[in-house]
Coordinates of C-alpha atoms in Angstrom, one line a residue:
Chain A
X1486 CA 69.4 150.9 73.8
X1487 CA 70.5 147.9 72.6
X1488 CA 67.5 144.8 72.5
X1489 CA 67.5 142.3 75.2
X1490 CA 66.0 139.7 72.2
X1491 CA 65.8 138.9 68.9
X1492 CA 68.9 137.6 67.8
X1493 CA 71.7 141.1 67.2
X1494 CA 70.6 140.7 71.3
X1495 CA 73.5 138.7 70.7
X1496 CA 76.2 140.6 69.4
X1497 CA 77.0 143.4 71.4
X1498 CA 80.2 143.1 72.1
X1499 CA 80.8 146.1 73.7
X1500 CA 78.5 145.2 76.9
X1501 CA 80.8 143.0 77.6
X1502 CA 83.5 143.3 80.4
X1503 CA 86.8 142.3 79.5
X1504 CA 88.4 142.0 82.0
X1505 CA 86.0 140.1 84.4
X1506 CA 85.2 137.8 80.8
X1507 CA 88.9 136.8 81.7
X1508 CA 89.2 136.9 85.5
X1509 CA 85.5 134.2 85.5
X1510 CA 88.5 131.7 82.4
X1511 CA 91.2 131.8 85.5
X1512 CA 89.0 130.7 87.4
X1513 CA 87.3 128.2 85.2
X1514 CA 90.2 127.3 84.7
X1515 CA 91.3 127.4 88.5
X1516 CA 88.7 124.8 89.9
X1517 CA 88.3 122.5 87.0
X1518 CA 93.1 122.0 87.4
X1519 CA 92.7 121.6 90.6
X1520 CA 89.5 119.7 91.6
X1521 CA 91.2 117.7 88.5
X1522 CA 94.3 117.3 89.9
X1523 CA 92.6 115.6 93.0
X1524 CA 90.3 113.6 91.3
X1525 CA 92.8 111.8 89.6
X1526 CA 94.8 111.0 92.5
X1527 CA 91.6 110.7 94.8
X1528 CA 90.2 108.0 92.0
X1529 CA 93.2 105.5 91.4
X1530 CA 93.2 105.2 95.0
X1531 CA 89.1 104.4 95.1
X1532 CA 89.8 103.0 91.9
X1533 CA 92.9 100.5 92.7
X1534 CA 90.9 99.2 95.9
X1535 CA 88.0 97.8 94.1
X1536 CA 90.6 96.4 92.2
X1537 CA 92.7 95.6 94.8
X1538 CA 90.3 94.0 97.0
X1539 CA 87.2 92.4 93.7
X1540 CA 88.4 88.9 94.3
X1541 CA 89.4 89.1 97.5
X1542 CA 89.2 85.7 100.2
X1543 CA 89.7 87.8 102.9
X1544 CA 87.1 88.7 105.2
X1545 CA 88.8 92.8 105.4
X1546 CA 89.6 93.0 102.1
X1547 CA 85.8 91.9 101.1
X1548 CA 84.4 94.4 103.5
X1549 CA 86.8 97.4 102.7
X1550 CA 85.9 96.6 99.1
X1551 CA 81.7 96.2 100.0
X1552 CA 82.4 99.9 102.0
X1553 CA 84.2 101.7 99.0
X1554 CA 81.6 100.4 96.4
X1555 CA 79.3 101.8 98.8
X1556 CA 80.6 105.7 99.2
X1557 CA 81.4 105.2 95.1
X1558 CA 78.0 104.5 93.8
X1559 CA 76.1 106.8 96.7
X1560 CA 78.2 109.7 95.5
X1561 CA 78.3 108.8 92.1
X1562 CA 74.6 108.6 92.3
X1563 CA 74.1 111.8 93.9
X1564 CA 72.7 115.0 91.0
X1565 CA 75.8 117.3 91.1
X1566 CA 73.5 120.5 92.6
X1567 CA 72.2 118.7 94.8
X1568 CA 75.1 117.4 96.3
X1569 CA 77.2 120.9 96.4
X1570 CA 74.2 122.9 98.5
X1571 CA 74.3 119.1 100.6
X1572 CA 77.7 119.4 101.4
X1573 CA 77.1 124.1 102.3
X1574 CA 77.7 122.6 105.8
X1575 CA 81.3 120.3 105.4
X1576 CA 82.3 122.6 102.5
X1577 CA 81.4 125.7 105.5
X1578 CA 83.9 124.1 107.8
X1579 CA 86.8 123.1 104.7
X1580 CA 87.1 125.5 103.3
X1581 CA 86.0 128.7 105.8
X1582 CA 83.6 129.8 103.0
X1583 CA 80.4 129.0 101.2
X1584 CA 81.5 131.3 98.7
X1585 CA 83.8 131.4 95.4
X1586 CA 86.0 129.1 93.5
X1587 CA 87.0 127.2 97.0
X1588 CA 84.4 126.8 97.6
X1589 CA 83.1 124.7 94.5
X1590 CA 85.7 122.1 95.6
X1591 CA 84.5 120.1 98.2
X1592 CA 81.6 118.6 95.9
X1593 CA 83.7 118.6 92.2
X1594 CA 86.2 116.3 93.9
X1595 CA 83.1 114.3 95.6
X1596 CA 81.2 113.8 92.4
X1597 CA 84.0 113.6 90.3
X1598 CA 86.7 111.0 92.3
X1599 CA 83.4 107.9 92.4
X1600 CA 82.7 108.6 89.1
X1601 CA 86.7 108.3 87.6
X1602 CA 87.2 105.4 90.3
X1603 CA 84.4 103.4 88.2
X1604 CA 86.8 103.9 85.0
X1605 CA 90.0 103.0 86.8
X1606 CA 88.8 100.2 88.0
X1607 CA 87.3 99.5 84.5
X1608 CA 90.9 100.0 83.2
X1609 CA 93.0 97.7 85.3
X1610 CA 90.1 94.6 84.7
X1611 CA 90.6 95.5 81.6
X1612 CA 94.7 94.8 81.6
X1613 CA 95.3 91.4 80.7
X1614 CA 95.6 89.4 83.5
X1615 CA 98.7 86.6 82.4
X1616 CA 100.8 89.9 82.5
X1617 CA 100.3 90.0 86.0
X1618 CA 100.4 86.9 86.5
X1619 CA 104.4 87.5 84.8
X1620 CA 105.0 89.9 87.6
X1621 CA 103.6 87.6 90.1
X1622 CA 106.6 85.1 88.7
X1623 CA 109.2 86.8 88.8
X1624 CA 108.7 87.6 92.7
X1625 CA 107.2 90.7 91.5
X1626 CA 105.4 92.4 95.3
X1627 CA 101.8 94.2 94.9
X1628 CA 103.2 97.7 95.2
X1629 CA 105.9 97.1 92.7
X1630 CA 102.9 95.4 90.1
X1631 CA 101.0 98.9 90.9
X1632 CA 102.5 100.7 89.7
X1633 CA 105.7 98.7 87.6
X1634 CA 103.0 96.2 85.5
X1635 CA 98.7 98.4 86.7
X1636 CA 99.7 102.1 86.2
X1637 CA 101.2 102.1 82.9
X1638 CA 99.1 99.3 81.5
X1639 CA 96.5 101.0 81.7
X1640 CA 97.6 104.6 81.2
X1641 CA 95.8 105.1 78.4
X1642 CA 92.5 104.3 79.9
X1643 CA 93.5 106.5 82.8
X1644 CA 94.3 109.3 80.7
X1645 CA 90.7 108.5 78.5
X1646 CA 88.9 108.6 81.8
X1647 CA 91.0 111.2 83.1
X1648 CA 89.9 113.7 80.6
X1649 CA 85.8 112.9 80.6
X1650 CA 85.9 112.8 84.0
X1651 CA 87.8 116.4 82.8
X1652 CA 84.5 117.5 80.8
X1653 CA 82.0 116.2 83.1
X1654 CA 84.0 118.9 85.9
X1655 CA 83.8 122.0 83.7
X1656 CA 80.5 121.6 83.2
X1657 CA 80.2 121.0 87.1
X1658 CA 81.8 124.3 87.7
X1659 CA 79.6 126.4 86.2
X1660 CA 76.6 124.4 87.2
X1661 CA 78.8 125.3 91.3
X1662 CA 79.1 129.2 89.7
X1663 CA 75.0 129.1 89.3
X1664 CA 75.0 129.2 93.7
X1665 CA 78.1 131.4 93.7
X1666 CA 81.5 130.0 93.5
X1667 CA 82.1 132.5 91.0
X1668 CA 83.3 131.4 87.5
X1669 CA 82.2 131.6 83.5
X1670 CA 78.8 130.4 84.9
X1671 CA 78.4 132.5 87.5
X1672 CA 78.7 135.1 85.0
X1673 CA 76.8 133.9 82.8
X1674 CA 74.0 133.3 85.6
X1675 CA 74.4 136.8 86.8
X1676 CA 76.1 139.6 84.2
X1677 CA 73.8 137.3 81.4
X1678 CA 71.0 136.1 82.9
X1679 CA 70.2 138.1 85.5
X1680 CA 71.0 141.5 83.1
X1681 CA 69.7 140.4 80.4
X1682 CA 73.0 140.1 78.5
X1683 CA 73.5 137.8 76.3
X1684 CA 76.0 138.9 74.5
X1685 CA 78.2 137.2 78.2
X1686 CA 75.5 134.6 77.5
X1687 CA 77.5 133.4 74.1
X1688 CA 81.3 134.6 75.1
X1689 CA 80.8 132.4 78.4
X1690 CA 79.9 129.6 75.9
X1691 CA 82.5 130.1 73.6
X1692 CA 84.6 130.3 75.9
X1693 CA 83.7 127.1 77.4
X1694 CA 83.1 125.2 74.3
X1695 CA 87.0 125.8 73.1
X1696 CA 88.1 124.4 77.1
X1697 CA 86.7 121.9 76.7
X1698 CA 88.3 120.8 72.8
X1699 CA 91.2 121.9 74.3
X1700 CA 90.6 119.9 77.1
X1701 CA 89.9 116.7 74.8
X1702 CA 92.6 117.4 71.9
X1703 CA 95.5 117.6 74.5
X1704 CA 93.5 114.4 76.0
X1705 CA 93.1 112.0 73.1
X1706 CA 97.1 113.1 71.7
X1707 CA 98.6 112.3 75.8
X1708 CA 96.5 109.1 74.2
X1709 CA 98.2 108.1 71.1
X1710 CA 101.8 109.2 72.0
X1711 CA 100.6 106.6 75.6
X1712 CA 99.7 103.7 73.9
X1713 CA 102.0 100.9 72.2
X1714 CA 100.3 98.2 71.3
X1715 CA 99.3 99.4 67.9
X1716 CA 102.3 99.1 65.4
X1717 CA 103.5 102.3 64.6
Chain B
X264 CA 116.7 69.2 92.0
X265 CA 113.0 70.1 91.8
X266 CA 110.4 66.4 94.0
X267 CA 107.0 67.0 94.0
X268 CA 105.3 63.8 96.6
X269 CA 102.0 63.3 97.1
X270 CA 100.7 66.8 95.2
X271 CA 96.6 67.1 94.7
X272 CA 96.0 70.1 94.7
X273 CA 91.6 70.9 94.9
X274 CA 89.5 73.8 94.0
X275 CA 86.6 74.2 96.0
X276 CA 82.9 74.2 93.6
X277 CA 79.9 74.9 94.3
X278 CA 78.3 71.3 93.5
X279 CA 81.3 69.5 94.6
X280 CA 84.9 69.6 94.9
X281 CA 87.8 70.6 91.0
X282 CA 90.1 68.0 91.7
X283 CA 92.5 69.5 88.8
X284 CA 96.0 67.3 90.3
X285 CA 95.5 64.5 92.3
X286 CA 98.7 63.4 93.7
X287 CA 101.4 64.1 92.0
X288 CA 104.4 62.0 92.5
X289 CA 107.9 63.5 90.4
X290 CA 111.3 63.3 90.3
X291 CA 112.7 66.1 88.3
X292 CA 116.9 66.6 87.1
X293 CA 119.0 68.9 87.0
X294 CA 119.5 69.8 83.4
X295 CA 117.2 68.0 81.8
X296 CA 114.7 69.5 79.6
X297 CA 111.2 67.7 81.1
X298 CA 108.6 67.9 79.0
X299 CA 105.0 67.3 80.9
X300 CA 102.0 66.6 78.4
X301 CA 97.8 66.1 78.2
X302 CA 94.9 67.5 77.0
X303 CA 93.6 70.7 78.0
X304 CA 91.7 70.5 81.1
X305 CA 93.9 68.2 82.1
X306 CA 95.9 70.4 85.8
X307 CA 99.1 70.5 83.5
X308 CA 99.7 74.8 84.3
X309 CA 98.0 73.7 87.8
X310 CA 100.3 71.5 88.3
X311 CA 103.8 73.9 86.8
X312 CA 102.0 76.9 89.3
X313 CA 102.5 74.8 91.9
X314 CA 106.1 75.3 91.3
X315 CA 107.0 78.4 91.2
X316 CA 104.1 79.2 93.7
X317 CA 101.6 80.9 91.9
X318 CA 99.5 78.1 92.5
X319 CA 99.2 76.6 96.3
X320 CA 98.7 72.7 97.0
X321 CA 95.6 71.1 99.0
X322 CA 98.2 69.0 99.7
X323 CA 101.8 66.9 99.4
X324 CA 105.6 68.6 99.8
X325 CA 107.0 70.2 96.7
X326 CA 110.5 70.5 97.1
X327 CA 113.4 72.4 94.6
X328 CA 116.7 72.0 95.7
X329 CA 116.4 71.3 99.2
X330 CA 113.8 74.3 98.9
X331 CA 110.0 73.2 100.5
X332 CA 107.8 75.8 98.0
X333 CA 105.0 74.9 99.8
X334 CA 106.1 76.2 102.8
X335 CA 108.1 79.8 102.8
X336 CA 106.2 82.7 104.2
X337 CA 105.1 85.7 100.9
X338 CA 109.2 87.5 101.0
X339 CA 110.9 84.6 100.8
X340 CA 108.8 82.6 98.0
X341 CA 109.4 85.9 96.6
X342 CA 113.2 85.4 95.9
X343 CA 112.6 81.8 94.9
X344 CA 110.5 83.1 91.4
X345 CA 113.0 85.3 91.3
X346 CA 115.2 82.4 90.5
X347 CA 112.9 80.6 87.8
X348 CA 112.1 81.7 85.0
X349 CA 108.1 81.3 83.6
X350 CA 107.6 81.6 79.6
X351 CA 103.5 81.4 78.7
X352 CA 101.7 81.3 75.4
X353 CA 100.9 84.2 74.9
X354 CA 103.7 85.8 76.1
X355 CA 102.4 87.9 78.5
X356 CA 105.1 90.6 77.4
X357 CA 104.1 94.0 79.1
X358 CA 103.6 96.2 75.5
X359 CA 104.3 99.7 77.4
X360 CA 107.6 98.7 77.8
X361 CA 110.5 98.9 75.0
X362 CA 111.9 94.7 73.8
X363 CA 115.1 96.4 76.5
X364 CA 113.0 97.2 79.4
X365 CA 110.7 94.0 79.0
X366 CA 113.7 92.4 79.8
X367 CA 115.1 94.0 82.0
X368 CA 111.7 94.1 84.5
X369 CA 112.3 91.3 86.5
X370 CA 115.9 92.6 86.8
X371 CA 114.1 95.8 88.3
X372 CA 112.2 93.4 90.6
X373 CA 115.1 91.9 92.7
X374 CA 116.6 95.4 92.2
X375 CA 119.4 95.2 90.0
X376 CA 120.8 98.5 89.4
X377 CA 120.5 100.3 85.9
X378 CA 123.9 100.2 84.6
X379 CA 124.2 96.6 85.4
X380 CA 120.4 95.8 84.1
X381 CA 121.4 97.1 80.9
X382 CA 124.3 95.6 80.1
X383 CA 122.9 92.4 81.0
X384 CA 119.5 92.5 79.4
X385 CA 121.5 93.6 75.9
X386 CA 123.3 90.5 76.4
X387 CA 120.7 88.5 76.8
X388 CA 119.5 90.2 73.4
X389 CA 122.0 89.1 71.8
X390 CA 122.1 85.0 72.5
X391 CA 117.5 85.4 72.1
X392 CA 119.0 87.5 68.2
X393 CA 117.2 90.3 68.9
X394 CA 119.9 93.1 70.0
X395 CA 118.4 95.3 66.8
X396 CA 115.2 95.1 68.3
X397 CA 115.2 96.4 72.2
X398 CA 113.4 99.7 70.7
X399 CA 111.1 98.3 68.8
X400 CA 107.9 97.9 70.8
X401 CA 105.7 94.7 71.6
X402 CA 102.9 95.3 69.3
X403 CA 105.9 95.7 66.4
X404 CA 107.4 92.9 66.9
X405 CA 106.1 88.8 65.6
X406 CA 105.1 86.1 68.1
X407 CA 108.3 84.1 67.4
X408 CA 109.9 87.6 68.5
X409 CA 107.9 88.2 71.6
X410 CA 108.5 84.4 72.8
X411 CA 112.6 85.6 72.4
X412 CA 111.8 88.5 74.4
X413 CA 110.3 86.5 76.9
X414 CA 112.6 84.0 77.3
X415 CA 115.2 86.4 77.7
X416 CA 112.9 88.0 80.2
X417 CA 112.5 85.0 81.6
X418 CA 116.8 83.8 82.1
X419 CA 117.3 87.9 83.4
X420 CA 118.1 86.7 86.8
X421 CA 119.5 83.3 85.9
X422 CA 117.5 81.4 86.5
X423 CA 118.1 77.9 87.2
X424 CA 115.2 76.4 85.9
X425 CA 112.7 77.8 83.2
X426 CA 109.2 76.7 83.2
X427 CA 107.4 77.2 79.7
X428 CA 103.3 77.0 79.9
X429 CA 102.2 75.9 76.4
X430 CA 105.0 78.1 75.2
X431 CA 104.8 77.9 71.4
X432 CA 101.3 77.0 70.9
X433 CA 100.4 80.1 69.9
X434 CA 103.0 79.9 66.5
X435 CA 103.6 78.4 63.8
X436 CA 105.6 75.3 63.5
X437 CA 108.2 76.7 62.0
X438 CA 108.4 79.9 64.5
X439 CA 107.5 76.7 66.9
X440 CA 110.8 75.2 65.5
X441 CA 113.1 78.4 66.4
X442 CA 111.7 78.4 69.4
X443 CA 112.3 75.0 70.8
X444 CA 116.0 74.9 69.0
X445 CA 116.6 78.3 71.4
X446 CA 115.3 76.7 74.2
X447 CA 117.2 73.5 73.5
X448 CA 120.0 75.9 72.8
X449 CA 120.0 77.6 75.6
X450 CA 120.0 74.7 77.5
X451 CA 123.0 73.1 76.7
X452 CA 124.8 76.5 77.2
X453 CA 123.2 77.4 81.2
X454 CA 122.8 73.6 81.2
X455 CA 119.2 75.3 82.3
X456 CA 116.4 72.5 83.6
X457 CA 113.1 73.6 81.5
X458 CA 110.5 71.5 82.1
X459 CA 108.1 72.1 79.5
X460 CA 104.0 71.9 79.7
X461 CA 102.6 71.1 76.3
X462 CA 99.6 68.7 74.8
X463 CA 102.4 69.0 71.4
X464 CA 103.6 65.7 71.1
X465 CA 105.8 67.1 68.1
X466 CA 107.9 69.7 71.3
X467 CA 107.6 66.7 73.2
X468 CA 109.4 64.5 70.7
X469 CA 111.5 67.4 69.5
X470 CA 114.2 68.7 72.7
X471 CA 112.6 66.9 75.8
X472 CA 114.2 64.0 77.8
X473 CA 111.9 62.6 80.0
X474 CA 108.3 63.2 80.0
X475 CA 105.0 62.7 82.5
X476 CA 101.7 62.4 80.5
X477 CA 98.8 63.5 82.8
X478 CA 95.3 62.7 81.7
X479 CA 92.9 64.4 84.5
X480 CA 94.5 65.4 87.1
X481 CA 96.4 62.1 87.7
X482 CA 100.1 61.2 86.2
X483 CA 99.8 57.9 84.2
X484 CA 102.8 57.3 82.4
X485 CA 105.8 59.4 82.8
X486 CA 110.1 57.8 81.5
X487 CA 112.5 58.6 78.9
X488 CA 110.9 60.4 75.1
X489 CA 112.6 57.6 73.4
X490 CA 110.7 54.7 75.2
X491 CA 108.0 55.9 75.1
X492 CA 107.7 56.9 71.2
X493 CA 108.6 53.2 70.9
X494 CA 106.1 52.3 74.2
X495 CA 103.4 53.5 74.7
X496 CA 101.8 51.7 77.8
X497 CA 98.4 54.2 78.5
X498 CA 95.6 54.3 75.3
X499 CA 96.1 57.7 76.7
X500 CA 99.9 58.0 75.5
X501 CA 99.1 55.7 72.4
X502 CA 96.9 58.6 71.0
X503 CA 100.0 61.7 71.7
X504 CA 102.2 59.2 70.0
X505 CA 99.8 59.0 66.8
X506 CA 98.7 62.6 67.3
X507 CA 103.0 63.1 66.0
X508 CA 102.1 60.2 63.4
X509 CA 98.2 60.8 62.6
X510 CA 99.1 63.5 58.5
X511 CA 101.6 60.8 57.5
X512 CA 99.1 57.7 58.8
X513 CA 95.9 59.3 56.9
X514 CA 97.8 60.3 53.6
X515 CA 99.2 56.4 53.6
X516 CA 96.3 55.1 54.0
X517 CA 94.8 57.0 51.1
X518 CA 97.7 56.3 49.5
X519 CA 97.3 52.8 50.4
X520 CA 93.8 52.4 49.2
X521 CA 95.0 54.0 45.6
X522 CA 97.6 50.7 45.6
X523 CA 95.4 48.0 46.7
X524 CA 92.4 50.2 43.6
X525 CA 96.6 49.7 40.9
X526 CA 98.2 46.2 42.3
X527 CA 95.0 44.2 44.2
X528 CA 98.2 42.1 45.6
X529 CA 100.5 41.9 48.1
X530 CA 101.6 42.7 51.7
X531 CA 100.6 46.2 53.2
X532 CA 103.1 45.9 55.8
X533 CA 104.3 48.5 58.4
X534 CA 107.7 48.7 59.0
X535 CA 109.4 50.6 62.7
X536 CA 112.8 51.2 62.7
X537 CA 114.5 52.1 66.1
X538 CA 117.3 54.5 67.2
X539 CA 121.0 52.6 65.5
X540 CA 118.8 51.0 63.1
X541 CA 117.0 53.5 61.1
X542 CA 120.9 54.0 59.8
X543 CA 121.4 50.1 58.3
X544 CA 120.8 48.7 55.5
X545 CA 118.7 46.0 57.0
X546 CA 115.3 46.9 53.2
X547 CA 118.2 45.8 50.6
X548 CA 119.6 43.2 53.4
X549 CA 116.4 41.6 53.3
X550 CA 116.1 42.5 49.3
X551 CA 119.5 40.4 48.9
X552 CA 119.3 37.1 50.5
X553 CA 115.3 37.0 49.3
X554 CA 115.5 38.3 45.7
X555 CA 112.3 37.0 45.0
X556 CA 110.6 39.3 47.1
X557 CA 109.7 42.8 44.8
X558 CA 108.8 45.4 47.6
X559 CA 107.2 48.6 47.1
X560 CA 107.8 52.2 49.7
X561 CA 103.9 53.4 50.2
X562 CA 104.5 55.6 52.4
X563 CA 108.2 56.5 55.5
X564 CA 109.1 59.0 57.9
X565 CA 111.4 59.5 60.8
X566 CA 110.8 61.8 63.6
X567 CA 113.7 62.6 65.4
X568 CA 113.9 62.3 69.3
X569 CA 116.6 63.5 71.2
X570 CA 117.3 60.1 72.0
X571 CA 117.8 58.8 68.9
X572 CA 115.5 58.5 65.2
X573 CA 112.3 56.2 65.0
X574 CA 111.6 55.7 61.3
X575 CA 108.2 54.0 59.4
X576 CA 107.9 52.7 56.6
X577 CA 104.9 51.4 54.7
X578 CA 105.7 48.3 51.9
X579 CA 104.0 46.7 49.5
X580 CA 105.6 43.4 48.9
X581 CA 105.0 41.7 46.5
X582 CA 106.3 37.6 44.9
X583 CA 107.0 34.1 46.4
X584 CA 104.8 33.4 49.3
X585 CA 107.6 31.8 51.2
X586 CA 109.6 33.7 51.1
X587 CA 108.0 37.1 51.4
X588 CA 106.6 34.9 54.8
X589 CA 110.5 35.1 55.2
X590 CA 111.8 38.1 54.2
X591 CA 109.1 39.3 57.5
X592 CA 110.6 36.7 59.5
X593 CA 114.1 37.9 58.5
X594 CA 112.8 41.4 60.3
X595 CA 112.1 40.2 63.2
X596 CA 115.5 39.6 63.6
X597 CA 116.7 42.0 62.8
X598 CA 113.5 43.3 65.6
X599 CA 112.4 45.9 63.4
X600 CA 108.2 46.1 64.4
X601 CA 106.4 43.9 61.7
X602 CA 103.1 44.6 61.4
X603 CA 101.4 43.4 58.1
X604 CA 97.7 45.1 57.5
X605 CA 96.7 44.0 54.2
X606 CA 97.3 40.6 54.3
X607 CA 96.3 40.0 50.8

């Protein structure tokens, strides 16, 4: 019988069911990547709405700004663990189940998209207004300014913001795991904590750390490639 | 080409409305370089932004090429803007694009096919002398090179008008001159109308044909650059013209003090030569006619404007009092502006 306490309890690798560990890793990756893509799209859209309506005098635009800002602020403020419970009925309606990786998606997306939207808005505001004015002076349409000026000129900030969001999403998936969403958090909680198997908790932790490091390194690499502001 | 009639721009303010541009009437001819000079806050930037509709006038009418700019629909305005280039103090290039892609940018906006875009952009980069930097990014260029790229970009859609908003204010004197030479070159080559906004009289003198002086939203004086330099009417214009002479003038005062200490006698006289006078041997003729007058050159300079040179010369006259007065009279007859600053 192996010890369940003390330092040695962390290194009983024979007790690790590697097949379920990899399956849990795959679930965590799947949840993170899928929700990150959705958060990226939704966040840019929301950020764009916030940015475009921020200085407008138009009544409709002001209303849209207020509504979007309210939505963003509310959902950014709700603690994730509460949000996931709060959204259970919605999740059931959308996904058909409240168990498994798919069921985590609505809460992950709704919680992270507003967070990213604020970063997107900030990234757009950091673009030199003169560049936008130059594009206007060339006769660019609003839409041309969005995809030819705003997006490329803020691309490093958009990517680094997405990296930060991705890393907090990994954390969120682990939390979602505890209430049944699967993935490494679920495994660490059920097979690690509840079964008194510290090795599994440790291995799950290490894998999550690796995912975070790779995510950060990939983000930094892309930012460096995109950013042409510093002469190389 | 461009005419502004009764144009005003009033921003609604918290306490009271801010009048940025106040009832401006202006006519700019095709093919000329027209300067608008004024201190910051005079409204010149707002004025030029109304030309391409970046600002809407609160009152008045702006007509460019028989088209009334302030009545256009958004779509028409975009079309009109594509026929107007604009350059800025801080260049406003897209850092995410190469030099070549920056120049093709307005062509993309205008919907020119890719192949044509690049041919045209390379042609323009050749014009501004940057054909070997086409794959560089703006961050790798100097200020002068960035402004050249911006000029190439502004010319991409073959505009008839180029608006230059403080285009050389961020550049050092030598680079400023290079950029001004380039503007002059494209003005001649392409018969392009250029509207230059600046607070530097040097820019006006070097490339402009005509100039308007702006103060607190109003145009206080207009005229050919040559006339304005020779006979500035309003005090603000005189300030601007003096700004050009200031470095030399300060130096002259020092030299004058020194000279007065060394030789505490004689008349210190300021002569101003205009146009062809600067080329005539007036001084040597004066010395020949009045051999008892000696002179010392204290300081001098020549400004070149588009329509001729203006020279300033400070002299210390010594010798026979009567002949000195006759010599000054001779200068008057030769239509050299003469002012005795120290009569001792």
